[in-house]
PDB file of C-alpha atoms and ligand atoms in Angstrom:
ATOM      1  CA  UNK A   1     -72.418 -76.578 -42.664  1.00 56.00           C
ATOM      2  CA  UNK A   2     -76.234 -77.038 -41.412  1.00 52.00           C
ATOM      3  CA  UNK A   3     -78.613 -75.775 -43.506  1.00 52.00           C
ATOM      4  CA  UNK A   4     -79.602 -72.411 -41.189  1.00 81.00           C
ATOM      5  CA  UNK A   5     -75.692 -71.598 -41.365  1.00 93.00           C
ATOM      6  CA  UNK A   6     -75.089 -69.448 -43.861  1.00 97.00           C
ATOM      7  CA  UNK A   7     -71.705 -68.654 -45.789  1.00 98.00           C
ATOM      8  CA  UNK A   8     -70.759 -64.869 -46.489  1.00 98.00           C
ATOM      9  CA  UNK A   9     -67.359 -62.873 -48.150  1.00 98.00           C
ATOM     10  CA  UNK A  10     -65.935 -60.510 -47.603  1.00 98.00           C
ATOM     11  CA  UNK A  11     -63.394 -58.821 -50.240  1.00 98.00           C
ATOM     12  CA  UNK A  12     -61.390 -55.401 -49.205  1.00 98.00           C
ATOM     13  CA  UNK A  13     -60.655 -53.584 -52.505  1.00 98.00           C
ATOM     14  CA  UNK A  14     -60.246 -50.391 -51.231  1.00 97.00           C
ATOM     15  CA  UNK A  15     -56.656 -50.276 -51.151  1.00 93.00           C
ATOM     16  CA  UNK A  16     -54.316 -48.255 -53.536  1.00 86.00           C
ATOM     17  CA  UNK A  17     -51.630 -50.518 -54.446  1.00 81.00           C
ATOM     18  CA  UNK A  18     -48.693 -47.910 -54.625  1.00 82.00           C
ATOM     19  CA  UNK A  19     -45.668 -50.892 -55.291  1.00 85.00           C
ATOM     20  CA  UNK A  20     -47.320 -51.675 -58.568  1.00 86.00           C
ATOM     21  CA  UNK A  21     -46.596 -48.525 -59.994  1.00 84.00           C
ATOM     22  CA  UNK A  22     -49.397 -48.129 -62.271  1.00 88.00           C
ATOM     23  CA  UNK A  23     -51.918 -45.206 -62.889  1.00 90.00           C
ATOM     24  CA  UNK A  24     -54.725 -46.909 -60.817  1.00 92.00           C
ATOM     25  CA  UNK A  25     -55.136 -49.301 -57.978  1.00 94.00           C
ATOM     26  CA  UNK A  26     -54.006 -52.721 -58.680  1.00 94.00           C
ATOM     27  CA  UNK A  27     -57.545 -54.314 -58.738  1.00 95.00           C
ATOM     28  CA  UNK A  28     -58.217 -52.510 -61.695  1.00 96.00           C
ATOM     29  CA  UNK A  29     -55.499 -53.635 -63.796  1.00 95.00           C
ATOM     30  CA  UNK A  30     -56.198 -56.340 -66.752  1.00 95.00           C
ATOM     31  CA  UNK A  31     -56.117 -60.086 -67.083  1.00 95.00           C
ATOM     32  CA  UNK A  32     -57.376 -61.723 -69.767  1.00 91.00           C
ATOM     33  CA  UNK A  33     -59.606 -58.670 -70.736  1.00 94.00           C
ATOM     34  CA  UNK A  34     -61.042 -58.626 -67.609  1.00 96.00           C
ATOM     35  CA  UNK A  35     -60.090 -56.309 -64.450  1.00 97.00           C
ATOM     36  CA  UNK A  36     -58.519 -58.131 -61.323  1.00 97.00           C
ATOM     37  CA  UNK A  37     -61.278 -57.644 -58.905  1.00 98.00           C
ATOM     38  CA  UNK A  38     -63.676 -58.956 -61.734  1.00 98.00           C
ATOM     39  CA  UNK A  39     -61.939 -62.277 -61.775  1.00 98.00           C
ATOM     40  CA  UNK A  40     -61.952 -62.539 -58.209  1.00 98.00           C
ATOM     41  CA  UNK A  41     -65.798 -61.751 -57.634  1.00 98.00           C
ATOM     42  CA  UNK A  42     -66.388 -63.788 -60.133  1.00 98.00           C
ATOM     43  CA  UNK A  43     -64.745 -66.933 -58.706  1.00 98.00           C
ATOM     44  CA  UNK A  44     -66.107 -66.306 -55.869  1.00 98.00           C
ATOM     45  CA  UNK A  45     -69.135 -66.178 -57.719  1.00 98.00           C
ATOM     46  CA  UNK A  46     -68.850 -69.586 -59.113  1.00 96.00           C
ATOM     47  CA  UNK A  47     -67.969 -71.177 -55.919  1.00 96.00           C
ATOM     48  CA  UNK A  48     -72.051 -70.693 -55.774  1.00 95.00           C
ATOM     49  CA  UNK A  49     -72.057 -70.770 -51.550  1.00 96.00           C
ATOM     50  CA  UNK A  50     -72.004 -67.478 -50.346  1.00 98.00           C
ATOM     51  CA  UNK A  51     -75.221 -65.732 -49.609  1.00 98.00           C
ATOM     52  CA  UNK A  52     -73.937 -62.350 -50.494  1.00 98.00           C
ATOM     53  CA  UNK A  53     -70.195 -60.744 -51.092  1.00 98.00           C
ATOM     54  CA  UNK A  54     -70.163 -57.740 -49.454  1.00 98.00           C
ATOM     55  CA  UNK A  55     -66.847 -55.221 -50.822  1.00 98.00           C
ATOM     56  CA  UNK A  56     -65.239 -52.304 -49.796  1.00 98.00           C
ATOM     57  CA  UNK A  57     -64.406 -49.915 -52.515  1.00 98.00           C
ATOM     58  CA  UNK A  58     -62.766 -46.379 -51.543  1.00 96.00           C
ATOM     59  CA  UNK A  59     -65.850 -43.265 -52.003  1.00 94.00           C
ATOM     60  CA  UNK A  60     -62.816 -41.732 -54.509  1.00 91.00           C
ATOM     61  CA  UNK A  61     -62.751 -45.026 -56.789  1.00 95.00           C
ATOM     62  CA  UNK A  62     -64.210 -43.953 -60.258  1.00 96.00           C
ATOM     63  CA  UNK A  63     -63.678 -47.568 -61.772  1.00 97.00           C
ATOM     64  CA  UNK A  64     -65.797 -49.600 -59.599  1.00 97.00           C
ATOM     65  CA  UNK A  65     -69.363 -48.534 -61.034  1.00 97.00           C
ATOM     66  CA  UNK A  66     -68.087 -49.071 -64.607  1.00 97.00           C
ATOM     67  CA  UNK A  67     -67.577 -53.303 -63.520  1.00 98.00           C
ATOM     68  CA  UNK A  68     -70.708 -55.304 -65.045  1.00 97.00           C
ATOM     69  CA  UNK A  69     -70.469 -57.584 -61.587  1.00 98.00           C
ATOM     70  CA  UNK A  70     -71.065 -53.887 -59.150  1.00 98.00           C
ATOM     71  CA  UNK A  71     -74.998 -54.547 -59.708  1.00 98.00           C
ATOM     72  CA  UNK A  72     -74.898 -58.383 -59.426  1.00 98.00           C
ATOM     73  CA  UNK A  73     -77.581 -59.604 -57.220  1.00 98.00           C
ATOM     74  CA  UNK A  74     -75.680 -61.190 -54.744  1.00 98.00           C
ATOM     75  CA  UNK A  75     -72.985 -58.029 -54.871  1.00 98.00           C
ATOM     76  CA  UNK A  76     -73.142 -55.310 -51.293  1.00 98.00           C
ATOM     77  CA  UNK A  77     -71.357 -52.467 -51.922  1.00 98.00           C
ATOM     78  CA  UNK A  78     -69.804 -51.012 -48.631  1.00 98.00           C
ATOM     79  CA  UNK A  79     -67.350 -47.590 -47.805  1.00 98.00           C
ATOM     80  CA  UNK A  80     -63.718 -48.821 -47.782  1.00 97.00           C
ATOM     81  CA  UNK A  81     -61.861 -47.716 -44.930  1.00 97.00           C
ATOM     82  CA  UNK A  82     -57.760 -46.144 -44.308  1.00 96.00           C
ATOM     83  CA  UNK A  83     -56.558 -49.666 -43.574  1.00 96.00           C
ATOM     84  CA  UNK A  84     -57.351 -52.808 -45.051  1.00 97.00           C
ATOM     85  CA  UNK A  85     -58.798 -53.863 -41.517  1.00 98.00           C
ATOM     86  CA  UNK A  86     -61.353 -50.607 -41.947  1.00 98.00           C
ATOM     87  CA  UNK A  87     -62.236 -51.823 -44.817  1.00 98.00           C
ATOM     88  CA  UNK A  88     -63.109 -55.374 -44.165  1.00 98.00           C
ATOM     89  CA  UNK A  89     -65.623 -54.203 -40.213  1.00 98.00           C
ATOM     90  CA  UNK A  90     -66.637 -51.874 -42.548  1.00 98.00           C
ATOM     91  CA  UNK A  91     -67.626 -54.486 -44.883  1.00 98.00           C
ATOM     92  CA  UNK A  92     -68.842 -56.717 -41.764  1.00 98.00           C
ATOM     93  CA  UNK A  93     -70.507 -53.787 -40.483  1.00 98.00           C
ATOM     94  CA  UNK A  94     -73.124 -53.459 -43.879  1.00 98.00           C
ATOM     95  CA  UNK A  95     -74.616 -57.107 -43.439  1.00 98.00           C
ATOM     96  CA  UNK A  96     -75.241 -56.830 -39.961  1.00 98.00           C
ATOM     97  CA  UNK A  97     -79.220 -56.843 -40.590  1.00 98.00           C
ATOM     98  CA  UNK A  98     -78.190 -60.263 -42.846  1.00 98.00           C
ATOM     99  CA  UNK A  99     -75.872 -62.086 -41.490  1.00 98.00           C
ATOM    100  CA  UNK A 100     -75.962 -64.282 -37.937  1.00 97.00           C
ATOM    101  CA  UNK A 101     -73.320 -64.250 -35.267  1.00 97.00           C
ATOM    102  CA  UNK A 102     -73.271 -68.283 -36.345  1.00 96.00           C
ATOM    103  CA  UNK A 103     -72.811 -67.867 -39.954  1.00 97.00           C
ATOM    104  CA  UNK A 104     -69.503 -67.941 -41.328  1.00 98.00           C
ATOM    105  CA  UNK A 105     -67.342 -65.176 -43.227  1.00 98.00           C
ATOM    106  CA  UNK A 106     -65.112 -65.929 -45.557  1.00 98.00           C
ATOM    107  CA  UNK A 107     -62.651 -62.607 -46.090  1.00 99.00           C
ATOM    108  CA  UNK A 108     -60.491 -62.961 -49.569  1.00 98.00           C
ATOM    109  CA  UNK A 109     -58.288 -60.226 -50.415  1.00 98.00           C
ATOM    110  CA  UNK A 110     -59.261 -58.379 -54.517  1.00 98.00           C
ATOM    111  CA  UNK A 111     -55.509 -58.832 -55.658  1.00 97.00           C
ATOM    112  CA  UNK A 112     -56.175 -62.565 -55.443  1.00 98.00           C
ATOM    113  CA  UNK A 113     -57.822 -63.639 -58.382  1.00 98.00           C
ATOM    114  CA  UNK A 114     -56.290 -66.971 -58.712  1.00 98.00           C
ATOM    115  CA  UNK A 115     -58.468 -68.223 -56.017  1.00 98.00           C
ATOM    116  CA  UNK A 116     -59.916 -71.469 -57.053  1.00 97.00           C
ATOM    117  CA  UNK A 117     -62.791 -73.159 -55.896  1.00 96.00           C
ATOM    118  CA  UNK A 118     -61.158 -76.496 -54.613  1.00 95.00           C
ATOM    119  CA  UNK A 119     -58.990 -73.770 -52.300  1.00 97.00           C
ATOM    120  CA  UNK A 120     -62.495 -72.447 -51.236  1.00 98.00           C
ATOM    121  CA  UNK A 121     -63.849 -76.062 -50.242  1.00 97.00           C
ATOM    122  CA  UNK A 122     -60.928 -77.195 -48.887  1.00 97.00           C
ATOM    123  CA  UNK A 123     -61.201 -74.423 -46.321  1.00 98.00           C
ATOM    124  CA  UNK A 124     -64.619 -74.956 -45.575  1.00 98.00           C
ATOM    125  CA  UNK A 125     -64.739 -78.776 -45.039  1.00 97.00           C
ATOM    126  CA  UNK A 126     -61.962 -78.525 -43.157  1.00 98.00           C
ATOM    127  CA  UNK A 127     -63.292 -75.868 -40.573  1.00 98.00           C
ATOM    128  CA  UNK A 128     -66.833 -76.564 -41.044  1.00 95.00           C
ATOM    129  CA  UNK A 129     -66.738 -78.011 -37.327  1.00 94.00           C
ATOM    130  CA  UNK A 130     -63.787 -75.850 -35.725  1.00 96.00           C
ATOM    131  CA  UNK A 131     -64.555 -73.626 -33.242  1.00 91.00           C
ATOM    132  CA  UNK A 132     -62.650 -70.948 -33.954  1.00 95.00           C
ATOM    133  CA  UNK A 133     -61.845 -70.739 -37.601  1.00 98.00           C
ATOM    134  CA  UNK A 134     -58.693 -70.376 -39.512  1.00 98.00           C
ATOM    135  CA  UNK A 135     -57.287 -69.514 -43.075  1.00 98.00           C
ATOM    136  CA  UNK A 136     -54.939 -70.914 -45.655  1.00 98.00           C
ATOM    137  CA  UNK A 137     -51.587 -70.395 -45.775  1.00 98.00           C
ATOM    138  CA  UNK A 138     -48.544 -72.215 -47.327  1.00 98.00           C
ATOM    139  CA  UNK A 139     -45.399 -73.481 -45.555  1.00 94.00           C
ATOM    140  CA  UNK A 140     -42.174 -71.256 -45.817  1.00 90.00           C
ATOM    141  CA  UNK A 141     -39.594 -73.034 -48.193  1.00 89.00           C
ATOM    142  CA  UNK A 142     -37.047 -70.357 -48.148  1.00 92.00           C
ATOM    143  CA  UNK A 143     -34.844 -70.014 -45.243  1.00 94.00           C
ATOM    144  CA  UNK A 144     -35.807 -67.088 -42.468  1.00 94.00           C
ATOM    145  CA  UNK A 145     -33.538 -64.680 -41.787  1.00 96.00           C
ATOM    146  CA  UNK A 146     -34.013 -61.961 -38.726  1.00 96.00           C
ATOM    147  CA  UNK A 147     -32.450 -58.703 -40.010  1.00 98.00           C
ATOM    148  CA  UNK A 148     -31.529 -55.127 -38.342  1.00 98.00           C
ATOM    149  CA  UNK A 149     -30.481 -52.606 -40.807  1.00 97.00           C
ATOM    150  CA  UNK A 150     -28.887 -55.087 -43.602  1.00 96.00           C
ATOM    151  CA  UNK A 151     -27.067 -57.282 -40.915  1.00 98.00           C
ATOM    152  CA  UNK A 152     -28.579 -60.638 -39.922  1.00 98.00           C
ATOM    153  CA  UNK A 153     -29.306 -61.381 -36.271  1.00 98.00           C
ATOM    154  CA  UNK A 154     -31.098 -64.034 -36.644  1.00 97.00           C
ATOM    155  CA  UNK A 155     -32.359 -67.110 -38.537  1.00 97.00           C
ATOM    156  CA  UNK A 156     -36.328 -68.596 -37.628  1.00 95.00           C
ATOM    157  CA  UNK A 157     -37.326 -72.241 -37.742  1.00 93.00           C
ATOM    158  CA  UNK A 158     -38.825 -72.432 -40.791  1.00 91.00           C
ATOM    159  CA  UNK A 159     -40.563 -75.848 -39.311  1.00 90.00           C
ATOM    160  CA  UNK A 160     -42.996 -73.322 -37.520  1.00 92.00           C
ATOM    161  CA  UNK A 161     -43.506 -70.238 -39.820  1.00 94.00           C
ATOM    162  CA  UNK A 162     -46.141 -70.239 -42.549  1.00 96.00           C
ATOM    163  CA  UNK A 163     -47.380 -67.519 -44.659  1.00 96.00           C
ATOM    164  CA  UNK A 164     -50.795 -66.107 -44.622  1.00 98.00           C
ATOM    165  CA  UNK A 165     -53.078 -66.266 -47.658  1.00 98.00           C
ATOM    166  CA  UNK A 166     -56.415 -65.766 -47.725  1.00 98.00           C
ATOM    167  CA  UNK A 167     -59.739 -67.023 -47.444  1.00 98.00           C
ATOM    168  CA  UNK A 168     -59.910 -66.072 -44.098  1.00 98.00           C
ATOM    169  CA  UNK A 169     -62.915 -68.462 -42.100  1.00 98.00           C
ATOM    170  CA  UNK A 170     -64.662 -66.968 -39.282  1.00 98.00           C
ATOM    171  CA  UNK A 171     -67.733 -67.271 -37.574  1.00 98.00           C
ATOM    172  CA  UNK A 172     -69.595 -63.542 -38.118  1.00 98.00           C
ATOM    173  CA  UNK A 173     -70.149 -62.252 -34.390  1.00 98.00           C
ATOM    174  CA  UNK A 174     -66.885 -63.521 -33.229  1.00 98.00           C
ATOM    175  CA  UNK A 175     -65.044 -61.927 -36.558  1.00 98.00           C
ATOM    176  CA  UNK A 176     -66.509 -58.542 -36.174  1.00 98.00           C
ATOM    177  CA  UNK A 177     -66.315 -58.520 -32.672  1.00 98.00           C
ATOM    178  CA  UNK A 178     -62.459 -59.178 -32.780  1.00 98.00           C
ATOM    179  CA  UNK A 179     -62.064 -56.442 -35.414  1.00 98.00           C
ATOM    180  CA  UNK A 180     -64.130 -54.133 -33.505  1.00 98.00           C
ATOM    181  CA  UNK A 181     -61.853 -54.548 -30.095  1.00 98.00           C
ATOM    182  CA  UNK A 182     -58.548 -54.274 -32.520  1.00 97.00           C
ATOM    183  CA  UNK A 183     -59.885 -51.312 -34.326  1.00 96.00           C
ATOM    184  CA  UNK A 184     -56.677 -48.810 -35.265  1.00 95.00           C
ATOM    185  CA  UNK A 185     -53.803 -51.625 -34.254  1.00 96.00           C
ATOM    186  CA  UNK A 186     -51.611 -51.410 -37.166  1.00 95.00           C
ATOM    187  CA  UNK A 187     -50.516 -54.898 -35.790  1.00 95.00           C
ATOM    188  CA  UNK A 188     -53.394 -56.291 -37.004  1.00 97.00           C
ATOM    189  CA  UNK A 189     -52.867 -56.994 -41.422  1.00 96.00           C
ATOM    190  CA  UNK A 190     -54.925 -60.185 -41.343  1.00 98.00           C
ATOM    191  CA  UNK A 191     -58.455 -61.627 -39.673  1.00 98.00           C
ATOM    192  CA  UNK A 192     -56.483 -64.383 -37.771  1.00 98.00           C
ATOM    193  CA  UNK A 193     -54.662 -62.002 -36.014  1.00 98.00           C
ATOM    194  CA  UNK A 194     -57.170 -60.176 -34.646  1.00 98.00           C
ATOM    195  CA  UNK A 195     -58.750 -63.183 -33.588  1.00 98.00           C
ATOM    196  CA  UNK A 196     -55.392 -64.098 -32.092  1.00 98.00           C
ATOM    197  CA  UNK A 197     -55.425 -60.784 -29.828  1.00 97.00           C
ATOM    198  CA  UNK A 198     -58.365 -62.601 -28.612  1.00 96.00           C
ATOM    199  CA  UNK A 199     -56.466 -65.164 -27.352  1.00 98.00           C
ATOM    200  CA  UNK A 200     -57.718 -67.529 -29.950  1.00 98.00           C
ATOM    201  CA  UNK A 201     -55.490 -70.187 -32.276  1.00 98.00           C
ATOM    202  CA  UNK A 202     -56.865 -70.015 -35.789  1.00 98.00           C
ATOM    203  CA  UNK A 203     -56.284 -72.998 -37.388  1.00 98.00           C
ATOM    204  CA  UNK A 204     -53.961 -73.512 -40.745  1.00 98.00           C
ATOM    205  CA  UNK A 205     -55.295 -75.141 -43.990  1.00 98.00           C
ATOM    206  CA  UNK A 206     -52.575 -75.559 -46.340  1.00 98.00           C
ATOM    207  CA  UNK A 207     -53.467 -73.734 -49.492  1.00 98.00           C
ATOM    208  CA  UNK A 208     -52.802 -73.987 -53.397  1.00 97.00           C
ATOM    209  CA  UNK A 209     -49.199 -71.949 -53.788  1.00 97.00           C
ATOM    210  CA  UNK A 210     -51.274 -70.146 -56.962  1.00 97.00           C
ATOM    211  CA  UNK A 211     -53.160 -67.954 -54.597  1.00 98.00           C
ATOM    212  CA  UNK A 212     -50.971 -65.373 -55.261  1.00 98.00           C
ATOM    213  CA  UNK A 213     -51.606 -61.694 -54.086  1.00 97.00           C
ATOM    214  CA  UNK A 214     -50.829 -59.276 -56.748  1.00 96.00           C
ATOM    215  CA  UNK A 215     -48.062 -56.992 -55.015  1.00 94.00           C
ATOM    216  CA  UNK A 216     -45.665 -55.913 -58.070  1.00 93.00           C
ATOM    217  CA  UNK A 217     -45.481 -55.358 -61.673  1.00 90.00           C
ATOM    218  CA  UNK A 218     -44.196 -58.778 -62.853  1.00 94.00           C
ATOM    219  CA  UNK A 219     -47.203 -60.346 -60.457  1.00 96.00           C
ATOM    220  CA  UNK A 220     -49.516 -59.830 -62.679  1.00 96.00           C
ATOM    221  CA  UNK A 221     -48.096 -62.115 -65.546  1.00 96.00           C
ATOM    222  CA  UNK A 222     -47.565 -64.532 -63.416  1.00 97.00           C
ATOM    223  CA  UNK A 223     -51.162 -64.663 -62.349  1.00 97.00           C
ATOM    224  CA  UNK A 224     -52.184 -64.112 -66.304  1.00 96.00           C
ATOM    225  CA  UNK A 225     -50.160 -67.982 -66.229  1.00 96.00           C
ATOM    226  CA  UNK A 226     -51.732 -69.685 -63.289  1.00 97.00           C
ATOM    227  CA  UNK A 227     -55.148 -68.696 -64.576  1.00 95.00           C
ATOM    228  CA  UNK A 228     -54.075 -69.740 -68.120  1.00 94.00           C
ATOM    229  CA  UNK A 229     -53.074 -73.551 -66.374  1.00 93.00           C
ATOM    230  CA  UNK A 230     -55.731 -73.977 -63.272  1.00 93.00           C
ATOM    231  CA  UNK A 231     -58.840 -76.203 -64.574  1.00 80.00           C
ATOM    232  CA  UNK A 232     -60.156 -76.542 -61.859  1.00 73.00           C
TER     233      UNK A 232
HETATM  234  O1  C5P B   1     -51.991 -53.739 -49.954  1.00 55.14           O
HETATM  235  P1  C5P B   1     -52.328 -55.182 -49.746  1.00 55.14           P
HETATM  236  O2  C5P B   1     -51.963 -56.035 -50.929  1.00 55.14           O
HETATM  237  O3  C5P B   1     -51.869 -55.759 -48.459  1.00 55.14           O
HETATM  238  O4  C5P B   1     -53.921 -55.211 -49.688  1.00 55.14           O
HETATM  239  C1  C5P B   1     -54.647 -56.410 -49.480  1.00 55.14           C
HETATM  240  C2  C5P B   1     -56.109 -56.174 -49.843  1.00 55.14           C
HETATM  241  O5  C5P B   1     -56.678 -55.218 -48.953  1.00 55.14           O
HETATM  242  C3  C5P B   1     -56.284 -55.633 -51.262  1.00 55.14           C
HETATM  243  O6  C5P B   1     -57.334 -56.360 -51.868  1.00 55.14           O
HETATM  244  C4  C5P B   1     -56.621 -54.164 -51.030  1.00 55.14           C
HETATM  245  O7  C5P B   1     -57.465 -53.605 -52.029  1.00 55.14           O
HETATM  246  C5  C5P B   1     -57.349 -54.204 -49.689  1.00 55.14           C
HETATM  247  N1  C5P B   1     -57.277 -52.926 -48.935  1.00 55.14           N
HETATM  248  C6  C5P B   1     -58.472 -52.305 -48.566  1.00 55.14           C
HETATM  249  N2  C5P B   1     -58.427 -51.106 -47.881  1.00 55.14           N
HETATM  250  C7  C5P B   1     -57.266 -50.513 -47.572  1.00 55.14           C
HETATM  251  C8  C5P B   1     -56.036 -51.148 -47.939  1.00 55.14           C
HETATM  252  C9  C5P B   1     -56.078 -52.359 -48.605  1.00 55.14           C
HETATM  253  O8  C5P B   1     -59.553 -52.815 -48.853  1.00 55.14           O
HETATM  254  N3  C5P B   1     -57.274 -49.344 -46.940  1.00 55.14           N
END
């Protein structure tokens, strides 16, 4: 990274979580006495390279000014959006004074607080020079079956299929841009593939299998684990 490049996140929290089946949205739920999107900011936070994180909470979200970390310096609070993809332009969208077209966005999702900051540098140095960008992701190990009602049609090659985590690396202008042009495709449930609708090949890093997202109920002790075991 030269030194007039700067580095940026991006974190959508805006989102409800329904399949955890809790009384509020899954970033608010507890780890270790601390709520999820706490322990994400905050190792994002410690990663000590990004020149602001800019989230998206929903305007109905009563927990968010209650977290210590809402008035951090370094914290830009934006309007979260119907789709995680509103909510991460709208996110782009409140450091456009800030941020350069050259600088680089990194766009992690709240329910992944497991994020560690070797996954974070990994991802950089490895697309510090790349044109377009790219994100982690882990290869498949389970076998890929097509499916049509409950019958199977079809099985993948696993050799090719990997699953998308986040960071998500981008430079800024060509990152907003591509969400811009792909605004209300429900296709689009990641950065890379709006990029892709460019016509653009993100790039893979292979990431840490403890990036989990927090999706269900019995996620969240498995996260409680992985944070209990990461040094690092
Ligand atoms: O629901 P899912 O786990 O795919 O959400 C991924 C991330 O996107 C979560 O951090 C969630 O808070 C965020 N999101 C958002 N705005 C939405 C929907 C989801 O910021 N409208």
């Amino acid at each position: 990274m030269t030194h007039s490049t700067k580095s940026w996140a991006v974190v959508p929290a805006a989102g409800v979580g329904k399949r955890m089946n809790a009384d509020r949205p899954k970033q608010y739920l507890k780890l270790s006495g601390k709520t999820v999107l706490e322990h994400t900011l905050l190792r994002l936070l410690n990663a000590e390279i990004f020149a602001a994180i800019a989230v998206a909470i929903s305007e109905e979200d009563p927990y968010w000014p209650e977290l210590e970390v809402s008035t951090h310096e370094k914290i830009i609070t934006a309007a979260g959006g119907k789709e995680r993809a509103d909510s991460v332009l709208s996110a782009l969208k409140s450091i456009r004074t800030l941020a350069s077209d050259n600088d680089w966005v990194l766009v992690h999702d709240a329910a992944r607080p497991c994020i560690t900051a070797t996954d974070i540098h990994h991802l950089i140095n490895s697309l510090v020079n790349d044109e377009v960008g790219g994100i982690l992701a882990l290869s498949s190990h389970d076998t890929l079956k097509n499916v049509q009602g409950n019958r199977i049609v079809g099985t993948l090659d696993r050799s090719h299929i990997w699953r998308a985590l986040t960071p998500q690396m981008f430079r800024y202008g060509l990152l907003k841009n591509a969400m811009e042009a792909a605004e209300g495709n429900p296709a689009i449930t990641d950065e890379a593939s709006a990029l892709e609708l460019q016509g653009l090949q993100p790039k893979i890093v292979e990431g840490r299998p403890d990036n989990i997202k927090i999706t269900r109920p019995e996620d969240l002790a498995l996260a409680q684990f992985y944070m209990e075991h990461q040094n690092d």
